[in-house]
Amino acid sequence: MQFINRSVAIIKPKEPFVGWVNSLDHKAGFELTMEQLRSDPLCILIPEFENPSQAKAYIKTNYEEIWKWQLKAFWTDEKAYPGQRPFEKFMEWFDVEFCSEVIDRVDRGIEKKEV
């Protein structure tokens, strides 16, 4: 077991994101609930930070890529994406939590894939 030199940002959808997902013409025949979408949130390894305000500043610098990733996970046609996406709106659509202690319990190397 080893600590790794990263923190984790956990991105959980809020009601506006859930509403957007359910407004799509995905022909699924059912609506996704807040509970379903929040039960398996996006977790991102980010640099280590001394305090939460530094971690939030990192997210503020990189939120557009994170937001696009979240949108693309549900719909690939960018025409359906919300038009203006400032950071303030990102924070209305997502909760962001941070974990500063990250432990690797696996005795194998980490596989990486480009996204």
Coordinates of N, CA and C in Angstrom, one line a residue:
M1 N 0.8 -1.2 0.0 CA 0.0 0.0 0.0 C 0.9 1.2 0.0
Q2 N 0.6 2.2 -0.9 CA 1.4 3.3 -1.0 C 0.5 4.6 -1.3
F3 N 0.9 5.7 -0.7 CA 0.3 7.0 -1.0 C 0.9 7.3 -2.4
I4 N 0.0 8.0 -3.2 CA 0.5 8.5 -4.5 C 0.4 10.0 -4.5
N5 N 1.2 10.6 -5.3 CA 1.3 12.1 -5.3 C 0.3 12.7 -6.1
R6 N -1.0 12.4 -5.8 CA -2.1 13.0 -6.5 C -3.2 13.3 -5.5
S7 N -4.1 14.1 -5.8 CA -5.4 14.3 -5.1 C -6.5 13.8 -6.1
V8 N -7.7 13.7 -5.6 CA -8.8 13.3 -6.4 C -9.9 14.4 -6.4
A9 N -10.4 14.7 -7.6 CA -11.6 15.5 -7.7 C -12.8 14.6 -8.1
I10 N -13.8 14.7 -7.3 CA -15.0 13.9 -7.6 C -16.1 14.9 -8.1
I11 N -16.6 14.6 -9.3 CA -17.5 15.4 -10.0 C -18.9 14.8 -10.0
K12 N -19.8 15.3 -9.3 CA -21.2 14.8 -9.2 C -22.2 15.7 -9.8
P13 N -23.1 15.1 -10.7 CA -24.1 16.0 -11.3 C -25.1 16.5 -10.3
K14 N -25.6 17.7 -10.7 CA -26.7 18.3 -10.0 C -28.0 18.3 -10.9
E15 N -29.1 18.8 -10.4 CA -30.3 18.8 -11.1 C -30.3 19.3 -12.6
P16 N -29.6 20.4 -12.8 CA -29.6 20.9 -14.2 C -28.9 19.9 -15.2
F17 N -27.9 19.2 -14.8 CA -27.3 18.2 -15.6 C -28.3 17.0 -15.8
V18 N -28.9 16.6 -14.8 CA -29.9 15.5 -14.9 C -31.0 15.9 -15.8
G19 N -31.5 17.1 -15.7 CA -32.5 17.6 -16.6 C -32.1 17.6 -18.1
W20 N -30.8 18.0 -18.3 CA -30.3 18.1 -19.6 C -30.2 16.6 -20.2
V21 N -29.7 15.7 -19.4 CA -29.6 14.3 -19.9 C -31.0 13.8 -20.3
N22 N -32.0 14.0 -19.4 CA -33.3 13.5 -19.7 C -34.0 14.3 -20.8
S23 N -33.5 15.4 -21.2 CA -34.2 16.2 -22.3 C -33.7 15.7 -23.6
L24 N -32.7 14.9 -23.7 CA -32.1 14.4 -24.9 C -33.0 13.3 -25.5
D25 N -33.0 13.3 -26.8 CA -33.9 12.3 -27.6 C -33.1 11.0 -27.7
H26 N -32.8 10.4 -26.6 CA -32.0 9.2 -26.6 C -32.8 7.9 -26.7
K27 N -34.1 8.0 -26.8 CA -35.0 6.9 -27.0 C -34.7 5.7 -26.0
A28 N -34.3 6.1 -24.9 CA -34.0 5.0 -23.9 C -35.3 4.5 -23.3
G29 N -36.4 5.3 -23.4 CA -37.7 4.9 -22.8 C -37.8 5.1 -21.3
F30 N -36.8 5.7 -20.7 CA -36.9 5.9 -19.3 C -36.0 7.1 -19.0
E31 N -36.3 7.7 -17.8 CA -35.5 8.8 -17.4 C -34.5 8.4 -16.3
L32 N -33.3 9.0 -16.3 CA -32.3 8.7 -15.3 C -32.6 9.6 -14.1
T33 N -32.3 9.0 -12.9 CA -32.6 9.8 -11.7 C -31.3 10.4 -11.2
M34 N -31.4 11.4 -10.4 CA -30.3 12.0 -9.7 C -29.4 10.9 -9.0
E35 N -30.1 10.1 -8.3 CA -29.4 9.0 -7.5 C -28.6 8.1 -8.5
Q36 N -29.2 7.8 -9.6 CA -28.4 6.9 -10.6 C -27.2 7.6 -11.1
L37 N -27.3 8.9 -11.4 CA -26.2 9.6 -12.0 C -25.1 10.0 -11.0
R38 N -25.5 10.1 -9.7 CA -24.6 10.4 -8.7 C -23.9 9.2 -8.0
S39 N -24.5 8.0 -8.3 CA -24.0 6.8 -7.7 C -22.6 6.4 -8.2
D40 N -22.2 6.8 -9.4 CA -21.0 6.4 -10.0 C -20.3 7.7 -10.6
P41 N -19.9 8.6 -9.8 CA -19.4 9.9 -10.3 C -18.0 9.8 -11.0
L42 N -17.7 10.8 -11.7 CA -16.4 10.9 -12.4 C -15.4 11.3 -11.3
C43 N -14.3 10.5 -11.3 CA -13.2 10.8 -10.4 C -12.0 11.1 -11.2
I44 N -11.3 12.2 -10.9 CA -10.2 12.7 -11.7 C -9.0 12.8 -10.8
L45 N -7.9 12.2 -11.2 CA -6.6 12.4 -10.5 C -6.1 13.8 -10.8
I46 N -5.8 14.6 -9.8 CA -5.3 16.0 -10.1 C -4.0 16.1 -9.2
P47 N -3.3 17.2 -9.5 CA -2.0 17.4 -8.7 C -2.4 17.5 -7.2
E48 N -1.4 17.2 -6.4 CA -1.5 17.4 -4.9 C -1.6 18.9 -4.6
F49 N -2.4 19.3 -3.7 CA -2.5 20.7 -3.3 C -2.4 20.8 -1.8
E50 N -2.0 21.9 -1.3 CA -1.8 22.2 0.1 C -3.2 22.4 0.8
N51 N -4.1 23.0 0.0 CA -5.4 23.3 0.6 C -6.5 23.2 -0.5
P52 N -7.8 23.1 -0.1 CA -8.9 23.0 -1.0 C -9.0 24.2 -2.0
S53 N -8.6 25.4 -1.6 CA -8.8 26.5 -2.5 C -7.8 26.4 -3.7
Q54 N -6.7 25.7 -3.5 CA -5.8 25.5 -4.6 C -6.4 24.4 -5.6
A55 N -7.0 23.4 -5.0 CA -7.7 22.4 -5.8 C -8.8 23.0 -6.6
K56 N -9.6 23.8 -6.0 CA -10.7 24.5 -6.7 C -10.2 25.4 -7.8
A57 N -9.1 26.0 -7.6 CA -8.5 26.9 -8.6 C -8.1 26.0 -9.8
Y58 N -7.6 24.8 -9.5 CA -7.2 23.9 -10.6 C -8.4 23.5 -11.4
I59 N -9.5 23.2 -10.7 CA -10.8 22.8 -11.4 C -11.2 24.0 -12.3
K60 N -11.2 25.2 -11.7 CA -11.6 26.4 -12.4 C -10.8 26.6 -13.7
T61 N -9.5 26.2 -13.7 CA -8.7 26.4 -14.9 C -9.0 25.3 -15.9
N62 N -9.5 24.1 -15.4 CA -9.7 23.0 -16.3 C -11.1 22.5 -16.5
Y63 N -12.1 23.3 -16.0 CA -13.5 22.9 -15.9 C -14.1 22.6 -17.3
E64 N -13.6 23.4 -18.3 CA -14.3 23.2 -19.7 C -14.0 21.8 -20.2
E65 N -12.8 21.3 -20.0 CA -12.5 19.9 -20.5 C -13.3 18.9 -19.7
I66 N -13.4 19.1 -18.4 CA -14.2 18.2 -17.5 C -15.7 18.2 -17.9
W67 N -16.2 19.4 -18.2 CA -17.6 19.6 -18.5 C -17.9 18.9 -19.8
K68 N -17.0 19.1 -20.8 CA -17.2 18.5 -22.1 C -17.2 17.0 -22.0
W69 N -16.3 16.5 -21.2 CA -16.2 15.0 -21.0 C -17.5 14.5 -20.4
Q70 N -18.1 15.2 -19.4 CA -19.4 14.8 -18.8 C -20.5 14.8 -19.9
L71 N -20.5 15.8 -20.7 CA -21.6 15.9 -21.7 C -21.4 14.8 -22.7
K72 N -20.2 14.6 -23.2 CA -19.9 13.6 -24.2 C -20.2 12.2 -23.7
A73 N -20.1 12.0 -22.4 CA -20.4 10.6 -21.9 C -21.9 10.2 -22.1
F74 N -22.7 11.3 -22.3 CA -24.1 11.0 -22.5 C -24.6 11.3 -23.9
W75 N -23.9 12.2 -24.6 CA -24.4 12.6 -26.0 C -23.2 13.1 -26.8
T76 N -23.0 12.6 -27.9 CA -21.8 13.0 -28.7 C -22.0 14.2 -29.7
D77 N -23.3 14.5 -29.9 CA -23.6 15.6 -30.8 C -23.5 16.9 -30.1
E78 N -22.4 17.6 -30.3 CA -22.2 18.9 -29.6 C -23.2 20.0 -29.8
K79 N -24.0 19.8 -30.9 CA -25.1 20.8 -31.1 C -26.1 20.8 -29.9
A80 N -26.2 19.7 -29.2 CA -27.2 19.6 -28.1 C -26.6 20.1 -26.8
Y81 N -25.3 20.5 -26.8 CA -24.6 20.9 -25.6 C -25.1 22.3 -25.2
P82 N -25.2 22.7 -23.9 CA -25.5 24.0 -23.5 C -24.6 25.0 -24.2
G83 N -25.1 26.1 -24.7 CA -24.3 27.1 -25.4 C -23.2 27.8 -24.6
Q84 N -23.5 28.7 -23.7 CA -22.6 29.3 -22.8 C -22.3 28.4 -21.6
R85 N -21.0 28.2 -21.4 CA -20.7 27.3 -20.2 C -19.6 28.0 -19.3
P86 N -19.9 29.1 -18.7 CA -18.9 29.7 -17.8 C -18.8 28.8 -16.5
F87 N -17.7 29.1 -15.8 CA -17.4 28.3 -14.6 C -18.6 28.3 -13.6
E88 N -19.2 29.5 -13.4 CA -20.3 29.6 -12.5 C -21.4 28.6 -12.9
K89 N -21.7 28.5 -14.1 CA -22.7 27.5 -14.6 C -22.3 26.1 -14.3
F90 N -21.0 25.8 -14.5 CA -20.4 24.5 -14.2 C -20.7 24.1 -12.8
M91 N -20.5 25.1 -11.9 CA -20.7 24.8 -10.5 C -22.2 24.7 -10.1
E92 N -23.1 25.3 -11.0 CA -24.6 25.0 -10.8 C -25.0 23.6 -11.3
W93 N -24.2 23.1 -12.2 CA -24.5 21.8 -12.8 C -23.8 20.6 -12.1
F94 N -22.7 20.9 -11.3 CA -21.9 19.8 -10.7 C -21.5 20.2 -9.3
D95 N -21.5 19.2 -8.4 CA -20.8 19.3 -7.2 C -19.4 18.8 -7.4
V96 N -18.4 19.5 -6.7 CA -17.0 19.0 -6.8 C -16.5 18.8 -5.4
E97 N -16.1 17.6 -5.2 CA -15.5 17.3 -3.9 C -14.0 16.9 -4.1
F98 N -13.2 17.0 -3.1 CA -11.8 16.7 -3.2 C -11.4 15.7 -2.1
C99 N -10.5 14.8 -2.5 CA -9.8 13.9 -1.5 C -8.3 14.2 -1.7
S100 N -7.7 14.4 -0.5 CA -6.3 14.7 -0.6 C -5.4 13.5 -0.3
E101 N -5.9 12.5 0.2 CA -5.1 11.3 0.5 C -5.6 10.2 -0.5
V102 N -4.7 9.8 -1.3 CA -4.9 8.8 -2.3 C -3.9 7.7 -2.1
I103 N -4.5 6.5 -2.0 CA -3.6 5.3 -1.7 C -3.8 4.3 -2.9
D104 N -2.7 3.8 -3.3 CA -2.7 2.7 -4.4 C -2.5 1.4 -3.7
R105 N -3.5 0.5 -3.7 CA -3.4 -0.8 -3.1 C -3.2 -1.9 -4.1
V106 N -2.9 -1.6 -5.3 CA -2.7 -2.6 -6.3 C -1.2 -2.7 -6.6
D107 N -0.7 -3.9 -6.7 CA 0.7 -4.2 -6.9 C 1.1 -4.3 -8.4
R108 N 0.4 -3.6 -9.3 CA 0.7 -3.6 -10.7 C 0.7 -2.2 -11.2
G109 N 1.4 -2.0 -12.3 CA 1.5 -0.7 -12.9 C 0.1 -0.2 -13.3
I110 N 0.0 1.1 -13.4 CA -1.3 1.7 -13.9 C -1.3 1.8 -15.4
E111 N -2.4 1.3 -16.0 CA -2.6 1.4 -17.4 C -3.2 2.7 -17.8
K112 N -2.8 3.4 -18.8 CA -3.3 4.7 -19.2 C -3.8 4.6 -20.6
K113 N -5.0 5.2 -20.9 CA -5.5 5.3 -22.2 C -5.9 6.7 -22.5
E114 N -5.6 7.2 -23.7 CA -6.0 8.6 -24.1 C -7.5 8.7 -24.1
V115 N -8.0 9.8 -23.7 CA -9.5 10.0 -23.8 C -9.8 11.2 -24.6

